[in-house]
Coordinates of C-alpha atoms and ligand atoms in Angstrom, one line a residue:
X1 CA -20.5 34.9 -8.5
X2 CA -19.8 32.0 -10.8
X3 CA -22.1 29.0 -10.5
X4 CA -21.1 25.7 -8.8
X5 CA -20.0 24.0 -12.0
X6 CA -18.2 27.1 -13.3
X7 CA -16.3 27.3 -10.1
X8 CA -15.2 23.6 -10.3
X9 CA -14.4 24.0 -14.0
X10 CA -12.1 26.8 -13.1
X11 CA -10.4 24.7 -10.4
X12 CA -9.9 21.9 -12.8
X13 CA -8.4 24.1 -15.4
X14 CA -5.8 25.2 -12.9
X15 CA -5.0 21.6 -12.3
X16 CA -4.6 21.1 -16.0
X17 CA -2.3 24.0 -16.3
X18 CA 0.0 22.4 -13.8
X19 CA 0.0 19.0 -15.5
X20 CA -2.0 17.6 -12.5
X21 CA -5.3 16.8 -14.2
X22 CA -6.3 13.2 -13.8
X23 CA -8.9 11.1 -15.6
X24 CA -10.2 7.6 -15.7
X25 CA -9.5 5.2 -18.5
X26 CA -12.0 2.4 -18.9
X27 CA -10.3 -1.0 -19.0
X28 CA -12.2 -3.8 -20.7
X29 CA -10.1 -6.7 -19.6
X30 CA -9.1 -8.4 -16.3
X31 CA -5.8 -7.5 -14.6
X32 CA -2.9 -9.1 -16.5
X33 CA 0.2 -8.0 -18.4
X34 CA -2.1 -7.1 -21.2
X35 CA -4.9 -4.6 -20.8
X36 CA -7.6 -3.7 -23.3
X37 CA -8.5 0.0 -23.4
X38 CA -10.6 1.5 -26.2
X39 CA -10.2 -1.6 -28.3
X40 CA -6.4 -1.6 -28.2
X41 CA -4.2 -4.0 -26.2
X42 CA -1.5 -2.5 -24.1
X43 CA 1.4 -4.2 -22.4
X44 CA 0.7 -3.2 -18.7
X45 CA 3.5 -2.3 -16.3
X46 CA 1.4 -0.4 -13.7
X47 CA -0.5 -3.0 -11.7
X48 CA 0.0 -3.9 -8.0
X49 CA -1.1 -7.4 -8.8
X50 CA 2.5 -8.5 -8.1
X51 CA 1.8 -12.2 -8.0
X52 CA -0.7 -12.3 -10.9
X53 CA -3.5 -13.6 -8.6
X54 CA -6.2 -11.0 -9.3
X55 CA -7.7 -13.0 -12.1
X56 CA -6.6 -16.5 -10.9
X57 CA -9.2 -19.2 -11.6
X58 CA -8.9 -20.5 -8.0
X59 CA -9.7 -17.1 -6.6
X60 CA -12.6 -16.8 -9.0
X61 CA -13.9 -20.2 -8.0
X62 CA -13.7 -19.3 -4.3
X63 CA -15.6 -16.0 -4.9
X64 CA -18.3 -17.8 -6.9
X65 CA -18.7 -20.5 -4.2
X66 CA -19.0 -17.9 -1.5
X67 CA -21.5 -15.9 -3.5
X68 CA -23.6 -19.0 -4.1
X69 CA -23.6 -19.8 -0.4
X70 CA -23.7 -16.3 1.2
X71 CA -25.0 -14.0 -1.5
X72 CA -23.5 -10.9 -2.9
X73 CA -23.9 -8.3 -0.2
X74 CA -23.0 -8.8 3.5
X75 CA -26.2 -6.9 4.3
X76 CA -24.9 -5.1 7.4
X77 CA -21.9 -4.0 9.3
X78 CA -19.9 -6.8 11.0
X79 CA -21.1 -5.9 14.5
X80 CA -24.8 -6.0 13.4
X81 CA -25.4 -9.2 11.4
X82 CA -22.8 -9.0 8.6
X83 CA -20.0 -11.0 10.3
X84 CA -20.1 -13.9 7.9
X85 CA -18.1 -17.1 8.0
X86 CA -15.8 -16.1 5.1
X87 CA -14.7 -13.0 7.1
X88 CA -13.9 -15.1 10.1
X89 CA -12.1 -17.7 8.0
X90 CA -10.0 -15.0 6.3
X91 CA -9.0 -13.5 9.7
X92 CA -7.9 -16.9 11.0
X93 CA -5.9 -17.4 7.8
X94 CA -4.3 -13.9 8.1
X95 CA -3.3 -14.4 11.7
X96 CA -1.7 -17.8 10.8
X97 CA 0.0 -16.3 7.8
X98 CA 1.5 -13.4 9.7
X99 CA 2.2 -15.4 12.9
X100 CA 0.0 -13.2 15.1
X101 CA -2.7 -14.1 17.7
X102 CA -5.4 -12.4 15.7
X103 CA -6.4 -10.3 12.7
X104 CA -9.2 -8.0 11.6
X105 CA -10.2 -7.1 8.1
X106 CA -11.6 -3.8 6.8
X107 CA -13.2 -2.9 3.5
X108 CA -10.0 -1.3 2.2
X109 CA -6.4 -0.6 3.2
X110 CA -7.3 3.0 3.4
X111 CA -10.1 2.3 5.8
X112 CA -7.8 0.1 7.8
X113 CA -5.3 2.9 8.4
X114 CA -8.0 5.5 9.2
X115 CA -9.8 3.2 11.6
X116 CA -6.8 1.8 13.4
X117 CA -4.7 5.0 13.8
X118 CA -7.7 7.0 15.0
X119 CA -8.7 4.3 17.4
X120 CA -5.3 4.2 19.0
X121 CA -4.2 7.8 19.2
X122 CA -6.1 11.0 20.2
X123 CA -5.5 14.6 21.2
X124 CA -2.8 14.2 23.8
X125 CA -0.9 11.5 22.0
X126 CA 1.8 11.8 19.3
X127 CA 2.1 10.2 15.9
X128 CA 5.5 10.0 14.2
X129 CA 5.5 9.2 10.5
X130 CA 8.1 8.8 7.7
X131 CA 7.9 11.7 5.3
X132 CA 6.9 9.4 2.4
X133 CA 4.1 7.3 4.0
X134 CA 1.0 6.7 2.0
X135 CA -1.8 9.3 2.0
X136 CA -4.1 7.0 4.1
X137 CA -1.6 7.3 7.0
X138 CA -1.2 11.0 6.6
X139 CA -5.0 11.5 6.5
X140 CA -5.5 9.2 9.5
X141 CA -2.8 11.0 11.6
X142 CA -4.5 14.3 10.8
X143 CA -7.9 13.1 11.6
X144 CA -6.9 11.5 14.9
X145 CA -6.2 15.0 16.4
X146 CA -2.9 13.7 17.8
X147 CA 0.3 15.8 17.5
X148 CA 1.8 14.7 14.2
X149 CA 5.6 14.8 13.6
X150 CA 7.3 13.8 10.4
X151 CA 10.8 12.4 10.1
X152 CA 12.9 12.6 7.0
X153 CA 12.7 9.5 4.8
X154 CA 14.6 6.6 6.4
X155 CA 16.4 9.1 8.7
X156 CA 17.0 7.3 12.0
X157 CA 18.7 10.3 13.6
X158 CA 15.7 12.5 12.8
X159 CA 13.4 9.8 14.1
X160 CA 15.4 9.5 17.4
X161 CA 15.2 13.3 17.9
X162 CA 11.5 13.3 17.5
X163 CA 11.1 10.2 19.8
X164 CA 13.1 12.1 22.5
X165 CA 10.9 15.1 22.1
X166 CA 7.8 13.0 22.3
X167 CA 9.1 11.1 25.3
X168 CA 9.7 14.4 27.2
X169 CA 6.3 15.8 26.0
X170 CA 4.5 12.7 27.2
X171 CA 6.1 12.9 30.6
X172 CA 5.1 16.5 31.0
X173 CA 1.4 16.1 30.1
X174 CA -1.0 16.2 33.0
X175 CA -3.7 14.3 31.1
X176 CA -5.5 11.6 33.0
X177 CA -4.1 8.9 30.7
X178 CA -0.4 8.7 30.0
X179 CA 0.0 9.9 26.4
X180 CA 1.5 7.5 23.9
X181 CA 3.6 7.8 20.9
X182 CA 2.9 5.8 17.7
X183 CA 5.5 5.5 15.0
X184 CA 4.1 4.6 11.5
X185 CA 6.1 3.5 8.5
X186 CA 5.6 1.5 5.4
X187 CA 8.0 -1.5 5.0
X188 CA 8.3 -1.2 1.2
X189 CA 7.5 2.3 0.1
X190 CA 4.7 2.5 -2.5
X191 CA 6.2 5.1 -4.9
X192 CA 9.9 4.4 -4.6
X193 CA 10.0 0.7 -3.8
X194 CA 12.8 1.2 -1.2
X195 CA 12.8 -0.6 2.1
X196 CA 12.5 1.0 5.5
X197 CA 15.3 0.2 8.0
X198 CA 12.8 -1.8 10.0
X199 CA 15.2 -3.4 12.5
X200 CA 16.8 -0.1 13.7
X201 CA 13.3 1.5 13.8
X202 CA 12.1 -1.4 16.1
X203 CA 15.2 -0.8 18.3
X204 CA 14.4 2.9 18.5
X205 CA 10.7 2.6 19.3
X206 CA 11.6 0.1 22.1
X207 CA 14.2 2.4 23.5
X208 CA 11.7 5.2 23.8
X209 CA 8.7 3.1 24.7
X210 CA 6.8 4.0 21.6
X211 CA 4.4 1.7 19.6
X212 CA 5.1 0.8 16.0
X213 CA 2.7 0.3 13.1
X214 CA 4.1 -1.1 9.8
X215 CA 2.1 -0.9 6.6
X216 CA 3.1 -3.9 4.5
X217 CA 0.9 -3.0 1.5
X218 CA 3.7 -3.6 -1.0
X219 CA 5.5 -6.4 0.9
X220 CA 2.8 -8.8 1.9
X221 CA 3.1 -11.9 -0.3
X222 CA 6.6 -11.1 -1.5
X223 CA 9.2 -11.3 1.3
X224 CA 10.2 -13.9 3.9
X225 CA 10.2 -17.7 3.7
X226 CA 6.4 -17.7 4.2
X227 CA 6.0 -14.5 2.2
X228 CA 4.4 -12.7 5.1
X229 CA 6.3 -9.5 4.4
X230 CA 9.5 -7.6 5.1
X231 CA 9.0 -7.8 8.9
X232 CA 8.9 -11.6 8.7
X233 CA 12.0 -11.7 6.5
X234 CA 13.9 -9.5 9.0
X235 CA 12.7 -11.5 12.0
X236 CA 11.0 -8.5 13.7
X237 CA 7.3 -9.3 13.3
X238 CA 6.8 -10.1 17.0
X239 CA 8.2 -6.8 18.0
X240 CA 5.8 -4.7 15.9
X241 CA 2.5 -3.9 17.7
X242 CA 0.4 -3.3 14.6
X243 CA 1.0 -5.0 11.2
X244 CA -1.3 -3.7 8.5
X245 CA -1.6 -4.5 4.9
X246 CA -4.0 -4.7 2.0
X247 CA -5.6 -7.7 0.3
X248 CA -5.8 -5.7 -2.9
X249 CA -2.2 -5.9 -4.2
X250 CA -0.2 -9.2 -4.2
X251 CA -3.1 -11.0 -2.7
X252 CA -5.2 -10.1 -5.7
X253 CA -8.5 -9.5 -3.9
X254 CA -9.7 -6.3 -2.0
X255 CA -9.8 -5.0 1.5
X256 CA -7.4 -4.2 4.3
X257 CA -6.2 -5.9 7.5
X258 CA -4.5 -5.5 10.8
X259 CA -2.6 -8.4 12.4
X260 CA -1.5 -8.3 16.0
X261 CA -2.5 -9.4 19.6
X262 CA -5.9 -10.6 20.5
X263 CA -6.4 -7.6 22.6
X264 CA -5.5 -5.2 19.8
X265 CA -8.1 -6.8 17.6
X266 CA -10.8 -6.7 20.4
X267 CA -9.9 -3.1 20.9
X268 CA -10.3 -2.2 17.2
X269 CA -13.6 -4.1 17.0
X270 CA -14.8 -1.7 19.7
X271 CA -13.1 1.5 18.6
X272 CA -12.2 1.6 14.9
X273 CA -14.9 3.7 13.4
X274 CA -14.2 2.7 9.7
X275 CA -14.8 -0.9 10.9
X276 CA -17.8 -0.3 13.0
X277 CA -19.8 2.1 10.8
X278 CA -19.3 0.3 7.4
X279 CA -21.0 -2.6 5.7
X280 CA -18.9 -5.8 5.9
X281 CA -16.9 -6.7 2.8
X282 CA -18.6 -8.8 0.2
X283 CA -18.2 -12.5 1.2
X284 CA -16.9 -13.3 -2.3
X285 CA -13.9 -11.0 -1.9
X286 CA -13.0 -12.4 1.6
X287 CA -13.2 -16.0 0.3
X288 CA -11.0 -15.1 -2.6
X289 CA -8.4 -13.5 -0.3
X290 CA -8.3 -16.7 1.9
X291 CA -7.6 -18.7 -1.2
X292 CA -4.8 -16.2 -2.2
X293 CA -3.2 -16.6 1.2
X294 CA -3.1 -20.4 0.7
X295 CA -1.5 -20.0 -2.8
X296 CA 1.0 -17.4 -1.5
X297 CA 2.2 -19.7 1.3
X298 CA 2.5 -22.8 -1.0
X299 CA 5.5 -23.8 -3.2
X300 CA 3.6 -22.1 -6.0
X301 CA 3.7 -18.8 -4.1
X302 CA 7.5 -19.2 -3.9
X303 CA 7.8 -20.0 -7.6
X304 CA 5.7 -16.9 -8.5
X305 CA 8.0 -14.7 -6.3
X306 CA 11.0 -16.2 -8.1
X307 CA 9.5 -15.3 -11.5
X308 CA 8.8 -11.8 -10.3
X309 CA 12.4 -11.3 -9.1
X310 CA 13.7 -12.7 -12.4
X311 CA 11.7 -10.0 -14.3
X312 CA 12.9 -7.4 -11.8
X313 CA 16.5 -8.4 -12.3
X314 CA 16.1 -8.1 -16.1
X315 CA 14.8 -4.5 -15.8
X316 CA 17.4 -3.6 -13.2
X317 CA 20.3 -4.9 -15.3
X318 CA 19.2 -2.8 -18.3
X319 CA 18.6 0.3 -16.1
X320 CA 22.0 -0.2 -14.4
X321 CA 20.7 0.1 -10.9
X322 CA 21.9 -3.2 -9.3
X323 CA 22.4 -1.8 -5.8
X324 CA 18.7 -1.0 -5.3
X325 CA 16.7 -3.1 -2.8
X326 CA 14.7 -6.1 -4.0
X327 CA 11.4 -4.6 -5.1
X328 CA 8.8 -4.9 -7.8
X329 CA 8.4 -1.1 -7.9
X330 CA 10.9 0.7 -10.1
X331 CA 10.4 4.4 -10.4
X332 CA 11.6 6.2 -13.5
X333 CA 11.9 9.7 -12.3
X334 CA 11.0 12.5 -14.7
X335 CA 10.5 15.5 -12.4
X336 CA 8.3 17.9 -14.2
X337 CA 4.6 16.9 -14.1
X338 CA 3.7 17.8 -17.7
X339 CA 6.8 16.1 -19.0
X340 CA 5.8 12.9 -17.1
X341 CA 2.4 13.0 -18.7
X342 CA 4.0 13.4 -22.1
X343 CA 6.3 10.5 -21.4
X344 CA 3.4 8.3 -20.4
X345 CA 1.5 9.3 -23.5
X346 CA 4.5 8.5 -25.8
X347 CA 4.7 5.1 -24.2
X348 CA 1.0 4.5 -24.7
X349 CA 1.5 5.2 -28.3
X350 CA 4.1 2.6 -28.3
X351 CA 1.6 0.2 -26.8
X352 CA 3.0 0.3 -23.2
X353 CA 0.7 1.2 -20.4
X354 CA 2.6 3.0 -17.7
X355 CA 0.8 6.1 -16.4
X356 CA 2.5 9.1 -14.8
X357 CA 2.4 9.4 -11.0
X358 CA 2.2 13.0 -9.9
X359 CA 1.5 15.3 -7.0
X360 CA -0.1 14.6 -4.5
X361 CA 0.9 10.9 -4.9
X362 CA 4.5 12.1 -4.9
X363 CA 6.0 15.5 -4.0
X364 CA 5.8 18.4 -6.5
X365 CA 8.6 18.2 -9.1
X366 CA 9.1 14.4 -8.5
X367 CA 6.7 13.1 -11.1
X368 CA 7.6 9.7 -12.4
X369 CA 6.6 6.6 -14.3
X370 CA 6.1 4.0 -11.6
X371 CA 7.1 0.8 -13.3
X372 CA 5.8 -2.3 -11.6
X373 CA 6.5 -5.9 -12.5
X374 CA 4.4 -9.0 -11.8
X375 CA 5.0 -12.7 -11.7
X376 CA 2.8 -12.9 -14.9
X377 CA 5.1 -10.9 -17.0
X378 CA 7.3 -12.9 -19.4
X379 CA 10.9 -12.1 -20.3
X380 CA 9.6 -11.1 -23.8
X381 CA 7.3 -8.5 -22.2
X382 CA 10.3 -7.0 -20.4
X383 CA 12.3 -7.0 -23.6
X384 CA 9.4 -5.1 -25.4
X385 CA 9.3 -2.6 -22.5
X386 CA 13.0 -2.1 -22.6
X387 CA 13.0 -1.6 -26.4
X388 CA 10.2 1.1 -26.0
X389 CA 12.1 2.9 -23.3
X390 CA 15.3 2.8 -25.4
X391 CA 13.4 4.1 -28.4
X392 CA 12.1 7.0 -26.4
X393 CA 15.6 7.6 -24.9
X394 CA 14.5 7.2 -21.3
X395 CA 17.3 7.0 -18.8
X396 CA 16.4 5.0 -15.7
Ligands
LIG401 C1 -2.5 0.8 -1.6 C2 -2.1 1.2 -0.3 C3 -2.9 1.4 0.8 C4 -4.4 1.3 0.6 O1 -4.9 0.0 0.4 P1 -6.2 -0.2 -0.4 O2 -6.6 -1.6 0.0 O3 -5.9 0.0 -1.8 O4 -7.2 0.9 0.2 C5 -2.4 1.6 2.0 N1 -1.1 1.8 2.2 C6 -0.2 1.7 1.2 C7 1.2 1.9 1.4 C8 -0.7 1.5 -0.1 O5 0.2 1.4 -1.1

């Protein structure tokens, strides 16, 4: 029998053989269009810091002030003695931002999905997810013990078939509580940047009496006149039971949140295990997120979005894909995992940081360079990227 480390080495070497090995790269600079790695500066097109707020002086200042007043660690879970003023202030700001009665924050978006989905659905219930939802939703659905059904990406007919099935199944069950169906989708999909058909999904879930949870991780801060997200821009926010998101992308901080009715939030405080059994987020981070929400809602937030969409338009024009939805995420599909790694490495040699995204982040054989733009990129940065892509003869 091989020893523990030998066994793991063998498993890793299999990953390597398939082009699926991953490793960490130490970054020695803050998030920005330029990253310092191993003493070299790279032009960065891989961050989710869409509005360029992660290293904003006002967020830094808010974090420093909160640290001076509340210390570094929250010291306990929220329900014990860790429910600090910055957490409550952030939740008020989030609810106002999203136009809901209340909000609850978690230590990450991942923990938000896990805690929320598992609190709502259990063994006799059903969860219906889009084929391409984020791993945290897939993991949560599995962990909940509910019956999980997957509909083809954006396929409303498939979704309706499954909702019909769930409706009949729920009616048949002899459980003491009437089983419920929860539909979960992202609004802007993390790896493709495409938009879910949210309005028809809302119509369908209402037709079949299902609940809807929308993950706005890649939309919060970017869409709608108040930049609340895609649901706001489509005018369907108040018909979505559970709006979730992360504070770690366009909002430049860290943590996750749910916005919804007061009773939903009270319920999650009582039942979401990733909330209950976890130390409260650092007060510095919550204070920084509150500041980010102010910036996003201001005229400056609007201006930053405009800069982002200008950069996006420049890339799209060069890549000849004008019909694609408005998105900061532009996948350059390569397919084969090892080829994608080679492509990323060639770009790195050209001074462009754009790592390969592979299984299990995307399906097997759909490896890609996930190009993201931010409001901090300049037109000259995009030109440099486009020149490097052209040099390497990338079609996108
Ligand atoms: C990033 C992401 C999350 C997780 O959020 P974190 O705060 O990073 O844990 C959840 N859902 C989607 C769609 C994401 O892209």
